[in-house]
Amino acid sequence: MKAGDKNKKFAWLLIVLMVLVLMTACSGQSGDDGKSNEAAGTGSAGSQETTAAEGAGGAGDSSEPVELTLFINHPWYPIKEWTGPIADKITEKTGVKLKVTVAADDKQLPTMIASGELPDLIFTDNTGNNIDRLSDPNISYPLNELIQKYAPDFKIDPIRITVNTADDGNFYTIRDAFSTKEEWDANKYALGNDGNPGIAIREDLVQEMGNPPLKTLDDLVNLLGMVKEKYPDMVPLVMDKNWIEPYFMTQFGVEGGLGSWYETDGKVHYGLNNPKLLDYFKFMNNLYRKGYILAENFAFANDQIDDEYTVGGKAFMHSHTVSVGDRNNIAAEQKGLPYKFKMIPEVLSKDAKVVSTGIGWSGTFITKNNKNPEKSIKFLQYLASPEGLKLTMFGIEGEHWTWNEEGYPNLKYRPADSDFVNKNGIKWWGLLYTDAVTEGLWNYVPGTQTTQALVEIKNITEFKPTIGLIQLKADSKEQIMKTKIDEMVKNQKVKIYLAKSDAELMKAYEDMINTAKKIGMDKVDEYANQVYAQKKSLLQ
Amino acid sequence: MARARQKDLLFDAFIYTILFCIMLVMLYPFFYVLIISFNKGTDSMLGDIYLWSRSFTLENYAMFLSDPKWYKALVVTVMRTVIGTFLGVTFTCLVAYGLSHRDLLFGKVYFSVVIFAMYFSGGLIPYYVVLRSIGLLNTFGVYVVPSMLSTFFLLIAVSFFREIPAELKESAVIDGASEFKIFWSIVLPVSLPLLATMSLFLGVGQWNSWLDSAYFVQEDWLRTLTFRMIEIINKSNIPREALGAGATTSGVTNYSLQVTSMVVSVAPIVCVYPFLQKYFVQGIMLGSVKG
């Protein structure tokens, strides 16, 4: 080995190293690990020069808004930039700007939590137990502490606090999409959202058949029979793959569906135990055996196939959400189709019942990495104020809506016009902190079929948020059992729907119940009742 | 004799028929996606489109590319593909050349490390923490530095370089060439099939990679094309409950957008692949057969 060779090697090594260093150093800001642990509560961030012109026209306590990072754990979130009139107004009122990142998938947040690389604010629902994970004093600030310290005049309804209280007695977020029974009762125009089932039918064909009555489930079955006979090429009923069960379960009084709990005599039971469930299965199986629904409907690969059938004129009745009639009509109009759709009643039986066990959907967390907890809690306080709620959910008063003395906003745009809504940032920033009633008022558009359906549903709705508080602990043996049961039911119930005879149906049904018991359904119920008793005492 | 030829013909016809069927099965999904992407989304919902677009439109592409973000993302993606592929091929070959020397001190140890790293990875979270601690998060480097050494190709390259006749190297040593000179002027030029194969694989990997852009980068200007596509696909999966009674105001539907994004992401690779395929077959085989 000559010395020259050695030098050459060394030189090359150096070059490679330098290239590497350059590569990592290039591009904006690197290595800033985001943890500026400055003493919480100092108004303006970092090194802004406060010029001598203090107090000249500056709104609030600092002339420059603070920029906080927000991670939205919903990959589908339609808006990603803090722009538009609503965002500007919020910044003007709170002195907070947001720099938004929307999750790319559901693993991103757990990775961030595990590595401690957290933004200032996180907005998430409890899919994957993320709310439970973030409700941890090492990860997030308890809101009760921040309120006590920085915003003692921020008043939150005690029931709302209770349903959001974690095991350690603190609450770390307030979920949106929740209102107390009193709030619902006080706002008759507040309705549910599109997460409710509905069925639309072809208006022209109903007229051709002489407008047969449609007031009971028997009427519905007769109508499907007439369709089958008169229009043999059509599928009488097509169902969206995610909305096969809710409408008919509601009619039979199967509250909460299969994977949740229902209450009788002060005790809760897992949905599979519901004695009305068998009647529901028999009804659905009857529809299948008469040829009113397709076998492949239970295996649709995506949620567009039912729309293709319906708008393509191959199906008579379309089961989906409450907006299905309005939505199909818009689609038909766009294509210049000669027919229209109308909703059927939401209630076709005296047993029909909806039990709302919702405790909210998504909430905002203030993480321990937050560079300005004071501004953050005041930001949430503004969103929670009557002014903030209306601004974020309806838009700018006068420009986007005016208040109707009856008690709801007259919107100057269609809430269904998602282009307009997204461009202005209406609703989406509001979801960071809002309530079900305000969201419901936004959905109240007199004269639409959707509104009519939601009114009918509200009339048969009972509120039991305590049931929604029954949460199984992540990775506990009860949760593992429940997951196994739900997985088994997913496969077994299709056998029941598609049974070829009554005997086969009964056997499949009994198999399902017995297997669930073997897996440990009774133990899960026992645990649920313990939690239920505990939460009930809290709410009282 | 004649009968034998007839048998051959029959056999050939049978084989070709099967191959043709397989080709159809492979290509039709691509073709279908292509025609749907040029068809009005609301019209596609009516179904019954099999061979060509019924209601031709460019609005899916117009909507898809209406945002200037796409051009920035394209630039970043092209840069990462070119730089990442170049660095990956160069660095992997350098390491492989060193390891291909049978008399390398501690060669077995290095190999064990490489094999171990190929089969066992720490998982996403440790990887994330490592990237953070070496300051790669939120930089362009995160796209190209971690992929500089491909263990799979390292093994292929080692066995490839070992196949090169030792006489070639010996004569160069006698002529006074340094190790690096030998590598650069003799070994690399005779390894074109290997380089082409590696470039293709690493290039496709770079082009399609989206996870690093999603997890390790927050700066908007560093986002890649594939990440923007994931964004579009995610956005079109908005749950109805969150949307309210939303309806599309144009002829573009979620599905037509998703299909369009598939076409955009696959097209460049489909264009490049035929030109590299001959190298690719050769490259994978070379070094695996003892002559």
PDB file of C-alpha atoms in Angstrom, chain A residues 230-392:
ATOM      1  CA  LYS A 230     -93.802  -5.207 -12.571  1.00  0.00           C
ATOM      2  CA  TYR A 231     -90.119  -4.421 -13.223  1.00  0.00           C
ATOM      3  CA  PRO A 232     -88.386  -7.820 -13.182  1.00  0.00           C
ATOM      4  CA  ASP A 233     -85.108  -6.342 -14.498  1.00  0.00           C
ATOM      5  CA  MET A 234     -84.738  -4.035 -11.525  1.00  0.00           C
ATOM      6  CA  VAL A 235     -83.254  -4.728  -8.128  1.00  0.00           C
ATOM      7  CA  PRO A 236     -86.066  -3.822  -5.716  1.00  0.00           C
ATOM      8  CA  LEU A 237     -83.774  -2.696  -2.863  1.00  0.00           C
ATOM      9  CA  VAL A 238     -80.089  -1.843  -2.925  1.00  0.00           C
ATOM     10  CA  MET A 239     -78.181  -0.898   0.235  1.00  0.00           C
ATOM     11  CA  ASP A 240     -74.971   1.025   0.790  1.00  0.00           C
ATOM     12  CA  LYS A 241     -72.400  -1.387   2.203  1.00  0.00           C
ATOM     13  CA  ASN A 242     -72.013   0.640   5.411  1.00  0.00           C
ATOM     14  CA  TRP A 243     -75.741   1.236   5.876  1.00  0.00           C
ATOM     15  CA  ILE A 244     -77.264  -2.213   5.542  1.00  0.00           C
ATOM     16  CA  GLU A 245     -78.499  -2.509   9.115  1.00  0.00           C
ATOM     17  CA  PRO A 246     -79.369   0.815  10.774  1.00  0.00           C
ATOM     18  CA  TYR A 247     -82.701   1.650   9.099  1.00  0.00           C
ATOM     19  CA  PHE A 248     -84.354  -1.730   9.660  1.00  0.00           C
ATOM     20  CA  MET A 249     -82.787  -2.291  13.074  1.00  0.00           C
ATOM     21  CA  THR A 250     -84.352   1.016  14.115  1.00  0.00           C
ATOM     22  CA  GLN A 251     -87.775  -0.245  12.972  1.00  0.00           C
ATOM     23  CA  PHE A 252     -87.430  -3.367  15.120  1.00  0.00           C
ATOM     24  CA  GLY A 253     -86.175  -1.422  18.118  1.00  0.00           C
ATOM     25  CA  VAL A 254     -82.708  -3.006  18.042  1.00  0.00           C
ATOM     26  CA  GLU A 255     -80.991  -0.034  19.647  1.00  0.00           C
ATOM     27  CA  GLY A 256     -77.319   0.596  19.188  1.00  0.00           C
ATOM     28  CA  GLY A 257     -76.735  -2.192  16.667  1.00  0.00           C
ATOM     29  CA  LEU A 258     -74.742  -5.371  17.178  1.00  0.00           C
ATOM     30  CA  GLY A 259     -71.450  -4.067  18.515  1.00  0.00           C
ATOM     31  CA  SER A 260     -72.731  -1.829  21.273  1.00  0.00           C
ATOM     32  CA  TRP A 261     -74.754  -2.000  24.478  1.00  0.00           C
ATOM     33  CA  TYR A 262     -78.439  -1.439  25.186  1.00  0.00           C
ATOM     34  CA  GLU A 263     -80.108  -0.905  28.542  1.00  0.00           C
ATOM     35  CA  THR A 264     -82.999  -2.696  30.213  1.00  0.00           C
ATOM     36  CA  ASP A 265     -83.969  -2.425  33.894  1.00  0.00           C
ATOM     37  CA  GLY A 266     -80.906  -0.404  34.778  1.00  0.00           C
ATOM     38  CA  LYS A 267     -78.472  -2.976  33.374  1.00  0.00           C
ATOM     39  CA  VAL A 268     -76.643  -2.978  30.067  1.00  0.00           C
ATOM     40  CA  HIS A 269     -76.373  -5.902  27.681  1.00  0.00           C
ATOM     41  CA  TYR A 270     -74.316  -6.497  24.594  1.00  0.00           C
ATOM     42  CA  GLY A 271     -76.288  -5.929  21.360  1.00  0.00           C
ATOM     43  CA  LEU A 272     -76.266  -9.610  20.415  1.00  0.00           C
ATOM     44  CA  ASN A 273     -78.450 -10.403  23.431  1.00  0.00           C
ATOM     45  CA  ASN A 274     -81.275  -8.228  22.168  1.00  0.00           C
ATOM     46  CA  PRO A 275     -84.404 -10.438  21.884  1.00  0.00           C
ATOM     47  CA  LYS A 276     -85.669  -8.273  18.995  1.00  0.00           C
ATOM     48  CA  LEU A 277     -82.624  -9.130  16.946  1.00  0.00           C
ATOM     49  CA  LEU A 278     -84.052 -12.438  15.721  1.00  0.00           C
ATOM     50  CA  ASP A 279     -87.144 -10.709  14.288  1.00  0.00           C
ATOM     51  CA  TYR A 280     -84.876  -8.287  12.458  1.00  0.00           C
ATOM     52  CA  PHE A 281     -82.829 -11.130  10.943  1.00  0.00           C
ATOM     53  CA  LYS A 282     -86.002 -12.994   9.903  1.00  0.00           C
ATOM     54  CA  PHE A 283     -87.273  -9.858   8.177  1.00  0.00           C
ATOM     55  CA  MET A 284     -84.018  -9.313   6.263  1.00  0.00           C
ATOM     56  CA  ASN A 285     -83.754 -12.981   5.338  1.00  0.00           C
ATOM     57  CA  ASN A 286     -87.322 -12.838   4.037  1.00  0.00           C
ATOM     58  CA  LEU A 287     -86.358  -9.935   1.756  1.00  0.00           C
ATOM     59  CA  TYR A 288     -83.459 -11.993   0.436  1.00  0.00           C
ATOM     60  CA  ARG A 289     -85.435 -15.179  -0.088  1.00  0.00           C
ATOM     61  CA  LYS A 290     -88.106 -13.302  -2.013  1.00  0.00           C
ATOM     62  CA  GLY A 291     -85.411 -11.869  -4.266  1.00  0.00           C
ATOM     63  CA  TYR A 292     -85.853  -8.249  -3.139  1.00  0.00           C
ATOM     64  CA  ILE A 293     -82.188  -7.822  -2.242  1.00  0.00           C
ATOM     65  CA  LEU A 294     -79.081  -9.227  -3.915  1.00  0.00           C
ATOM     66  CA  ALA A 295     -76.767 -11.700  -2.216  1.00  0.00           C
ATOM     67  CA  GLU A 296     -73.747  -9.734  -3.471  1.00  0.00           C
ATOM     68  CA  ASN A 297     -75.060  -6.633  -1.690  1.00  0.00           C
ATOM     69  CA  PHE A 298     -73.454  -8.111   1.437  1.00  0.00           C
ATOM     70  CA  ALA A 299     -70.095  -8.222  -0.319  1.00  0.00           C
ATOM     71  CA  PHE A 300     -69.997  -4.885  -2.147  1.00  0.00           C
ATOM     72  CA  ALA A 301     -66.380  -3.825  -2.420  1.00  0.00           C
ATOM     73  CA  ASN A 302     -66.969  -0.089  -2.124  1.00  0.00           C
ATOM     74  CA  ASP A 303     -69.672   2.407  -1.271  1.00  0.00           C
ATOM     75  CA  GLN A 304     -70.199   3.573  -4.846  1.00  0.00           C
ATOM     76  CA  ILE A 305     -71.807   0.419  -6.221  1.00  0.00           C
ATOM     77  CA  ASP A 306     -75.202   1.143  -4.669  1.00  0.00           C
ATOM     78  CA  ASP A 307     -75.075   4.664  -6.149  1.00  0.00           C
ATOM     79  CA  GLU A 308     -74.343   3.188  -9.580  1.00  0.00           C
ATOM     80  CA  TYR A 309     -77.341   0.866  -9.292  1.00  0.00           C
ATOM     81  CA  THR A 310     -79.660   3.621  -8.183  1.00  0.00           C
ATOM     82  CA  VAL A 311     -78.646   6.537 -10.352  1.00  0.00           C
ATOM     83  CA  GLY A 312     -78.118   4.143 -13.240  1.00  0.00           C
ATOM     84  CA  GLY A 313     -81.808   3.259 -13.044  1.00  0.00           C
ATOM     85  CA  LYS A 314     -81.229  -0.377 -12.047  1.00  0.00           C
ATOM     86  CA  ALA A 315     -82.657  -0.162  -8.521  1.00  0.00           C
ATOM     87  CA  PHE A 316     -85.966   1.060  -7.130  1.00  0.00           C
ATOM     88  CA  MET A 317     -85.225   1.592  -3.443  1.00  0.00           C
ATOM     89  CA  HIS A 318     -81.922   2.879  -2.061  1.00  0.00           C
ATOM     90  CA  SER A 319     -80.973   2.527   1.585  1.00  0.00           C
ATOM     91  CA  HIS A 320     -78.275   4.887   2.810  1.00  0.00           C
ATOM     92  CA  THR A 321     -78.256   8.026   5.001  1.00  0.00           C
ATOM     93  CA  VAL A 322     -80.932  10.693   5.527  1.00  0.00           C
ATOM     94  CA  SER A 323     -79.530  12.748   2.647  1.00  0.00           C
ATOM     95  CA  VAL A 324     -79.911   9.918   0.140  1.00  0.00           C
ATOM     96  CA  GLY A 325     -83.000  11.414  -1.530  1.00  0.00           C
ATOM     97  CA  ASP A 326     -81.545  14.894  -1.944  1.00  0.00           C
ATOM     98  CA  ARG A 327     -78.219  13.493  -3.055  1.00  0.00           C
ATOM     99  CA  ASN A 328     -79.684  11.132  -5.644  1.00  0.00           C
ATOM    100  CA  ASN A 329     -81.803  13.984  -7.002  1.00  0.00           C
ATOM    101  CA  ILE A 330     -78.764  16.205  -7.459  1.00  0.00           C
ATOM    102  CA  ALA A 331     -76.971  13.377  -9.265  1.00  0.00           C
ATOM    103  CA  ALA A 332     -80.021  12.644 -11.440  1.00  0.00           C
ATOM    104  CA  GLU A 333     -80.411  16.326 -12.271  1.00  0.00           C
ATOM    105  CA  GLN A 334     -76.752  16.605 -13.297  1.00  0.00           C
ATOM    106  CA  LYS A 335     -77.148  13.713 -15.674  1.00  0.00           C
ATOM    107  CA  GLY A 336     -80.450  14.953 -17.022  1.00  0.00           C
ATOM    108  CA  LEU A 337     -82.255  11.775 -15.946  1.00  0.00           C
ATOM    109  CA  PRO A 338     -86.039  11.883 -16.262  1.00  0.00           C
ATOM    110  CA  TYR A 339     -86.802  10.631 -12.745  1.00  0.00           C
ATOM    111  CA  LYS A 340     -86.656  11.846  -9.147  1.00  0.00           C
ATOM    112  CA  PHE A 341     -86.326  10.239  -5.740  1.00  0.00           C
ATOM    113  CA  LYS A 342     -88.341  10.728  -2.589  1.00  0.00           C
ATOM    114  CA  MET A 343     -87.711   9.626   0.983  1.00  0.00           C
ATOM    115  CA  ILE A 344     -89.891   7.060   2.684  1.00  0.00           C
ATOM    116  CA  PRO A 345     -90.949   7.713   6.309  1.00  0.00           C
ATOM    117  CA  GLU A 346     -88.285   7.181   8.966  1.00  0.00           C
ATOM    118  CA  VAL A 347     -90.796   5.362  11.155  1.00  0.00           C
ATOM    119  CA  LEU A 348     -92.653   2.302   9.840  1.00  0.00           C
ATOM    120  CA  SER A 349     -93.359   0.480  13.074  1.00  0.00           C
ATOM    121  CA  LYS A 350     -94.551   1.158  16.603  1.00  0.00           C
ATOM    122  CA  ASP A 351     -91.322  -0.390  17.942  1.00  0.00           C
ATOM    123  CA  ALA A 352     -89.104   2.094  16.095  1.00  0.00           C
ATOM    124  CA  LYS A 353     -86.583   3.573  18.461  1.00  0.00           C
ATOM    125  CA  VAL A 354     -83.320   5.436  18.280  1.00  0.00           C
ATOM    126  CA  VAL A 355     -81.098   5.617  21.322  1.00  0.00           C
ATOM    127  CA  SER A 356     -78.404   8.206  21.081  1.00  0.00           C
ATOM    128  CA  THR A 357     -75.440   7.062  23.151  1.00  0.00           C
ATOM    129  CA  GLY A 358     -72.987   9.474  21.559  1.00  0.00           C
ATOM    130  CA  ILE A 359     -70.494  11.212  23.817  1.00  0.00           C
ATOM    131  CA  GLY A 360     -68.968  13.174  20.995  1.00  0.00           C
ATOM    132  CA  TRP A 361     -66.614  12.449  18.172  1.00  0.00           C
ATOM    133  CA  SER A 362     -63.357  14.357  17.928  1.00  0.00           C
ATOM    134  CA  GLY A 363     -61.562  16.735  20.238  1.00  0.00           C
ATOM    135  CA  THR A 364     -58.563  19.052  20.408  1.00  0.00           C
ATOM    136  CA  PHE A 365     -55.655  18.312  22.744  1.00  0.00           C
ATOM    137  CA  ILE A 366     -53.067  20.814  23.954  1.00  0.00           C
ATOM    138  CA  THR A 367     -49.827  18.839  24.081  1.00  0.00           C
ATOM    139  CA  LYS A 368     -46.989  19.216  26.555  1.00  0.00           C
ATOM    140  CA  ASN A 369     -44.833  20.447  23.647  1.00  0.00           C
ATOM    141  CA  ASN A 370     -47.177  23.393  23.198  1.00  0.00           C
ATOM    142  CA  LYS A 371     -45.261  26.647  23.011  1.00  0.00           C
ATOM    143  CA  ASN A 372     -48.107  28.777  24.322  1.00  0.00           C
ATOM    144  CA  PRO A 373     -50.670  26.942  26.485  1.00  0.00           C
ATOM    145  CA  GLU A 374     -52.291  30.216  27.527  1.00  0.00           C
ATOM    146  CA  LYS A 375     -53.085  31.283  23.984  1.00  0.00           C
ATOM    147  CA  SER A 376     -54.153  27.726  23.203  1.00  0.00           C
ATOM    148  CA  ILE A 377     -56.742  27.467  25.958  1.00  0.00           C
ATOM    149  CA  LYS A 378     -58.032  30.952  25.150  1.00  0.00           C
ATOM    150  CA  PHE A 379     -58.271  29.872  21.516  1.00  0.00           C
ATOM    151  CA  LEU A 380     -60.533  26.969  22.554  1.00  0.00           C
ATOM    152  CA  GLN A 381     -62.461  29.310  24.838  1.00  0.00           C
ATOM    153  CA  TYR A 382     -63.229  31.583  21.909  1.00  0.00           C
ATOM    154  CA  LEU A 383     -64.350  28.656  19.734  1.00  0.00           C
ATOM    155  CA  ALA A 384     -66.637  27.556  22.586  1.00  0.00           C
ATOM    156  CA  SER A 385     -68.216  31.004  23.014  1.00  0.00           C
ATOM    157  CA  PRO A 386     -71.625  31.648  21.374  1.00  0.00           C
ATOM    158  CA  GLU A 387     -69.924  34.068  18.971  1.00  0.00           C
ATOM    159  CA  GLY A 388     -67.190  31.567  18.101  1.00  0.00           C
ATOM    160  CA  LEU A 389     -69.640  28.702  17.641  1.00  0.00           C
ATOM    161  CA  LYS A 390     -71.754  30.671  15.185  1.00  0.00           C
ATOM    162  CA  LEU A 391     -68.773  32.110  13.337  1.00  0.00           C
ATOM    163  CA  THR A 392     -67.136  28.749  12.783  1.00  0.00           C
TER     164      THR A 392
END
